GROMACS .gro file of C-alpha atoms in nm:
model
  269
    1UNK     CA    1  10.363  27.832  10.241
    2UNK     CA    2  10.578  27.595  10.441
    3UNK     CA    3  10.904  27.756  10.550
    4UNK     CA    4  11.237  27.611  10.437
    5UNK     CA    5  11.515  27.616  10.694
    6UNK     CA    6  11.845  27.573  10.512
    7UNK     CA    7  12.094  27.378  10.722
    8UNK     CA    8  12.432  27.544  10.777
    9UNK     CA    9  12.660  27.333  10.995
   10UNK     CA   10  12.980  27.517  11.087
   11UNK     CA   11  13.120  27.197  11.237
   12UNK     CA   12  13.396  26.948  11.151
   13UNK     CA   13  13.185  26.642  11.230
   14UNK     CA   14  12.822  26.679  11.126
   15UNK     CA   15  12.694  26.364  10.958
   16UNK     CA   16  12.623  26.523  10.619
   17UNK     CA   17  12.842  26.829  10.566
   18UNK     CA   18  13.092  26.831  10.851
   19UNK     CA   19  13.400  27.034  10.765
   20UNK     CA   20  13.261  27.198  10.451
   21UNK     CA   21  13.163  27.532  10.599
   22UNK     CA   22  13.410  27.592  10.885
   23UNK     CA   23  13.551  27.896  10.706
   24UNK     CA   24  13.330  28.198  10.773
   25UNK     CA   25  13.339  28.331  10.418
   26UNK     CA   26  13.256  27.988  10.273
   27UNK     CA   27  12.973  27.946  10.525
   28UNK     CA   28  12.821  28.281  10.441
   29UNK     CA   29  12.848  28.221  10.065
   30UNK     CA   30  12.676  27.885  10.106
   31UNK     CA   31  12.401  28.036  10.319
   32UNK     CA   32  12.335  28.316  10.069
   33UNK     CA   33  12.323  28.056   9.795
   34UNK     CA   34  12.057  27.866   9.987
   35UNK     CA   35  11.857  28.188  10.028
   36UNK     CA   36  11.886  28.254   9.653
   37UNK     CA   37  11.755  27.901   9.588
   38UNK     CA   38  11.454  27.952   9.814
   39UNK     CA   39  11.548  27.911  10.180
   40UNK     CA   40  11.340  28.131  10.411
   41UNK     CA   41  11.557  28.084  10.720
   42UNK     CA   42  11.919  27.974  10.768
   43UNK     CA   43  11.968  27.739  11.063
   44UNK     CA   44  12.325  27.781  11.190
   45UNK     CA   45  12.473  27.512  11.413
   46UNK     CA   46  12.815  27.479  11.573
   47UNK     CA   47  12.781  27.141  11.741
   48UNK     CA   48  12.701  26.810  11.573
   49UNK     CA   49  12.407  26.615  11.716
   50UNK     CA   50  12.472  26.295  11.518
   51UNK     CA   51  12.482  25.973  11.727
   52UNK     CA   52  12.825  25.939  11.888
   53UNK     CA   53  12.924  26.303  11.845
   54UNK     CA   54  13.119  26.455  12.130
   55UNK     CA   55  12.997  26.768  12.307
   56UNK     CA   56  13.168  27.094  12.214
   57UNK     CA   57  13.282  27.359  12.462
   58UNK     CA   58  13.049  27.659  12.465
   59UNK     CA   59  13.338  27.892  12.387
   60UNK     CA   60  13.422  27.693  12.074
   61UNK     CA   61  13.058  27.671  11.966
   62UNK     CA   62  13.024  28.050  11.995
   63UNK     CA   63  13.352  28.101  11.805
   64UNK     CA   64  13.212  27.896  11.517
   65UNK     CA   65  12.860  28.034  11.513
   66UNK     CA   66  12.857  28.402  11.609
   67UNK     CA   67  13.058  28.556  11.322
   68UNK     CA   68  12.837  28.374  11.071
   69UNK     CA   69  12.516  28.476  11.247
   70UNK     CA   70  12.624  28.841  11.259
   71UNK     CA   71  12.717  28.858  10.893
   72UNK     CA   72  12.401  28.685  10.775
   73UNK     CA   73  12.183  28.912  10.986
   74UNK     CA   74  12.371  29.214  10.850
   75UNK     CA   75  12.282  29.090  10.500
   76UNK     CA   76  11.913  29.070  10.588
   77UNK     CA   77  11.889  28.693  10.633
   78UNK     CA   78  11.654  28.547  10.893
   79UNK     CA   79  11.869  28.324  11.113
   80UNK     CA   80  11.791  28.038  11.349
   81UNK     CA   81  12.060  27.915  11.586
   82UNK     CA   82  12.082  27.539  11.640
   83UNK     CA   83  12.217  27.497  11.994
   84UNK     CA   84  12.154  27.322  12.324
   85UNK     CA   85  12.359  27.581  12.516
   86UNK     CA   86  12.184  27.880  12.674
   87UNK     CA   87  12.498  28.097  12.654
   88UNK     CA   88  12.532  28.036  12.281
   89UNK     CA   89  12.161  28.099  12.229
   90UNK     CA   90  12.177  28.427  12.420
   91UNK     CA   91  12.482  28.547  12.227
   92UNK     CA   92  12.327  28.451  11.892
   93UNK     CA   93  12.004  28.630  11.981
   94UNK     CA   94  12.209  28.939  12.073
   95UNK     CA   95  12.372  28.907  11.731
   96UNK     CA   96  12.029  28.915  11.565
   97UNK     CA   97  11.913  28.554  11.541
   98UNK     CA   98  11.534  28.525  11.548
   99UNK     CA   99  11.485  28.160  11.644
  100UNK     CA  100  11.647  27.916  11.886
  101UNK     CA  101  11.634  27.559  11.756
  102UNK     CA  102  11.722  27.335  12.052
  103UNK     CA  103  11.722  26.962  11.980
  104UNK     CA  104  11.677  26.902  12.354
  105UNK     CA  105  11.375  27.131  12.375
  106UNK     CA  106  11.550  27.319  12.656
  107UNK     CA  107  11.620  27.011  12.866
  108UNK     CA  108  11.998  26.998  12.816
  109UNK     CA  109  12.069  27.337  12.975
  110UNK     CA  110  11.860  27.452  13.274
  111UNK     CA  111  11.917  27.817  13.177
  112UNK     CA  112  11.775  27.782  12.823
  113UNK     CA  113  11.413  27.837  12.926
  114UNK     CA  114  11.491  28.174  13.082
  115UNK     CA  115  11.695  28.283  12.781
  116UNK     CA  116  11.421  28.217  12.526
  117UNK     CA  117  11.137  28.340  12.748
  118UNK     CA  118  11.310  28.666  12.841
  119UNK     CA  119  11.421  28.732  12.483
  120UNK     CA  120  11.079  28.666  12.329
  121UNK     CA  121  11.248  28.470  12.051
  122UNK     CA  122  11.074  28.184  11.877
  123UNK     CA  123  11.179  27.849  12.024
  124UNK     CA  124  11.177  27.507  11.862
  125UNK     CA  125  11.078  27.244  12.118
  126UNK     CA  126  11.203  26.909  11.989
  127UNK     CA  127  11.117  26.570  12.134
  128UNK     CA  128  11.429  26.453  12.317
  129UNK     CA  129  11.516  26.189  12.569
  130UNK     CA  130  11.893  26.201  12.617
  131UNK     CA  131  12.225  26.315  12.471
  132UNK     CA  132  12.359  26.111  12.181
  133UNK     CA  133  12.724  26.152  12.280
  134UNK     CA  134  12.726  25.818  12.459
  135UNK     CA  135  12.509  25.515  12.396
  136UNK     CA  136  12.207  25.604  12.184
  137UNK     CA  137  11.901  25.591  12.414
  138UNK     CA  138  11.685  25.285  12.349
  139UNK     CA  139  11.408  25.343  12.100
  140UNK     CA  140  11.138  25.180  12.308
  141UNK     CA  141  10.776  25.284  12.290
  142UNK     CA  142  10.445  25.117  12.356
  143UNK     CA  143  10.274  25.378  12.136
  144UNK     CA  144  10.531  25.603  11.971
  145UNK     CA  145  10.283  25.867  11.850
  146UNK     CA  146  10.105  25.900  12.182
  147UNK     CA  147  10.431  25.911  12.378
  148UNK     CA  148  10.609  26.159  12.150
  149UNK     CA  149  10.308  26.391  12.138
  150UNK     CA  150  10.251  26.354  12.512
  151UNK     CA  151  10.610  26.430  12.603
  152UNK     CA  152  10.617  26.734  12.375
  153UNK     CA  153  10.285  26.854  12.519
  154UNK     CA  154  10.422  26.822  12.873
  155UNK     CA  155  10.737  27.015  12.783
  156UNK     CA  156  10.531  27.289  12.615
  157UNK     CA  157  10.314  27.312  12.924
  158UNK     CA  158  10.624  27.357  13.142
  159UNK     CA  159  10.745  27.641  12.923
  160UNK     CA  160  10.408  27.816  12.926
  161UNK     CA  161  10.387  27.791  13.307
  162UNK     CA  162  10.730  27.956  13.322
  163UNK     CA  163  10.606  28.242  13.108
  164UNK     CA  164  10.660  28.141  12.744
  165UNK     CA  165  10.390  28.267  12.509
  166UNK     CA  166  10.242  27.986  12.298
  167UNK     CA  167  10.276  28.188  11.976
  168UNK     CA  168  10.656  28.184  12.021
  169UNK     CA  169  10.676  27.800  12.033
  170UNK     CA  170  10.734  27.554  11.747
  171UNK     CA  171  10.730  27.177  11.798
  172UNK     CA  172  10.946  26.910  11.631
  173UNK     CA  173  10.895  26.533  11.674
  174UNK     CA  174  11.271  26.469  11.663
  175UNK     CA  175  11.299  26.217  11.381
  176UNK     CA  176  11.591  25.983  11.441
  177UNK     CA  177  11.644  26.091  11.801
  178UNK     CA  178  11.576  25.780  12.014
  179UNK     CA  179  11.364  25.649  11.725
  180UNK     CA  180  11.420  25.377  11.470
  181UNK     CA  181  11.296  25.387  11.109
  182UNK     CA  182  10.956  25.238  11.191
  183UNK     CA  183  10.906  25.495  11.467
  184UNK     CA  184  10.998  25.778  11.230
  185UNK     CA  185  10.752  25.668  10.964
  186UNK     CA  186  10.477  25.615  11.217
  187UNK     CA  187  10.524  25.965  11.357
  188UNK     CA  188  10.525  26.114  11.007
  189UNK     CA  189  10.208  25.927  10.916
  190UNK     CA  190  10.034  26.082  11.218
  191UNK     CA  191  10.146  26.443  11.200
  192UNK     CA  192   9.785  26.541  11.254
  193UNK     CA  193   9.819  26.423  11.614
  194UNK     CA  194  10.113  26.657  11.670
  195UNK     CA  195   9.943  26.942  11.486
  196UNK     CA  196   9.644  26.898  11.716
  197UNK     CA  197   9.851  27.067  11.990
  198UNK     CA  198   9.778  27.387  11.802
  199UNK     CA  199  10.142  27.488  11.750
  200UNK     CA  200  10.352  27.519  11.434
  201UNK     CA  201  10.533  27.195  11.343
  202UNK     CA  202  10.891  27.168  11.216
  203UNK     CA  203  11.012  26.849  11.046
  204UNK     CA  204  11.379  26.757  11.012
  205UNK     CA  205  11.410  26.445  10.797
  206UNK     CA  206  11.677  26.560  10.553
  207UNK     CA  207  11.934  26.297  10.458
  208UNK     CA  208  11.867  26.089  10.767
  209UNK     CA  209  11.946  25.721  10.776
  210UNK     CA  210  11.589  25.598  10.762
  211UNK     CA  211  11.557  25.761  10.417
  212UNK     CA  212  11.882  25.609  10.299
  213UNK     CA  213  11.738  25.266  10.366
  214UNK     CA  214  11.480  25.325  10.091
  215UNK     CA  215  11.689  25.440   9.797
  216UNK     CA  216  11.959  25.280   9.578
  217UNK     CA  217  12.294  25.427   9.678
  218UNK     CA  218  12.141  25.549  10.000
  219UNK     CA  219  12.471  25.518  10.183
  220UNK     CA  220  12.574  25.826   9.982
  221UNK     CA  221  12.410  26.118  10.155
  222UNK     CA  222  12.338  26.314   9.838
  223UNK     CA  223  12.134  26.020   9.710
  224UNK     CA  224  11.887  26.086   9.992
  225UNK     CA  225  11.788  26.433   9.869
  226UNK     CA  226  11.498  26.322   9.650
  227UNK     CA  227  11.350  26.116   9.934
  228UNK     CA  228  11.404  26.413  10.168
  229UNK     CA  229  11.213  26.639   9.928
  230UNK     CA  230  10.926  26.391   9.901
  231UNK     CA  231  10.896  26.385  10.279
  232UNK     CA  232  10.901  26.766  10.280
  233UNK     CA  233  10.620  26.779  10.022
  234UNK     CA  234  10.409  26.528  10.213
  235UNK     CA  235  10.468  26.716  10.536
  236UNK     CA  236  10.373  27.044  10.366
  237UNK     CA  237  10.055  26.878  10.240
  238UNK     CA  238   9.981  26.802  10.606
  239UNK     CA  239  10.024  27.171  10.688
  240UNK     CA  240  10.358  27.178  10.872
  241UNK     CA  241  10.510  27.518  10.942
  242UNK     CA  242  10.861  27.429  10.828
  243UNK     CA  243  11.108  27.172  10.699
  244UNK     CA  244  11.480  27.171  10.781
  245UNK     CA  245  11.682  27.061  10.478
  246UNK     CA  246  12.022  27.041  10.314
  247UNK     CA  247  11.909  27.054   9.949
  248UNK     CA  248  11.704  27.372   9.918
  249UNK     CA  249  11.647  27.367   9.540
  250UNK     CA  250  11.482  27.024   9.527
  251UNK     CA  251  11.283  27.100   9.838
  252UNK     CA  252  11.153  27.430   9.698
  253UNK     CA  253  11.029  27.252   9.385
  254UNK     CA  254  10.862  26.983   9.596
  255UNK     CA  255  10.690  27.245   9.813
  256UNK     CA  256  10.566  27.432   9.504
  257UNK     CA  257  10.411  27.107   9.381
  258UNK     CA  258  10.247  27.049   9.721
  259UNK     CA  259  10.113  27.406   9.725
  260UNK     CA  260   9.971  27.371   9.372
  261UNK     CA  261   9.809  27.042   9.473
  262UNK     CA  262   9.643  27.206   9.770
  263UNK     CA  263   9.521  27.499   9.557
  264UNK     CA  264   9.368  27.252   9.315
  265UNK     CA  265   9.205  27.064   9.601
  266UNK     CA  266   9.046  27.387   9.720
  267UNK     CA  267   8.935  27.483   9.374
  268UNK     CA  268   9.148  27.798   9.372
  269UNK     CA  269   9.333  27.929   9.067
   0.00000   0.00000   0.00000
């Protein structure tokens, strides 16, 4: 079954839920609610990666993230930490996090590779070209699928040469990062090319702008949840390892439908 990563942003400026979960108790309650609704993993982030967001000091990121990680781990929740900073990743792993989800794939901080390799934690390697805190990098590709897959493959190879074990790596095509809507849809339509690398695939489409362009009222982020769940179901049908989402309930229903569809296809009861 495809894993659901429930998004928990303990930030004031994330594009969807910035400011909602800055209080530790509120953040933990929300995370436990997502688990009750079907989240398998809670992905805790203390720095927004939306276009135009400013970088956050590592000390502030750790102040936001670590108390939440510790409490969730103490309550038996599997936690992923969403960070580009090696020091934050190391501290979160020490606090019990199981996964490092780095939108830069380890490229933003030269110490990240050593942290994840030495810890043995699972590591999400996302396709990334540059920080979004300044001008959004141009979304220019001659062949977006070939280039995204090729760049991820190269980064994975670098990590393996340094000592990472392939079974600890997860790949993510980075929807919306240096990609326009057409690029996103093209990548999604060719997930088989990414899966051919032989590594688990994580998809993060939830509430992103390219989905809002499709639905009435799409400027309102909550109106994008149905489209997000449809993408999750289609991705699950393609065999992805996980989907990172805001609305866990709708996603869980969509994944149950996809799983039933696949059972029917295989003739299983």
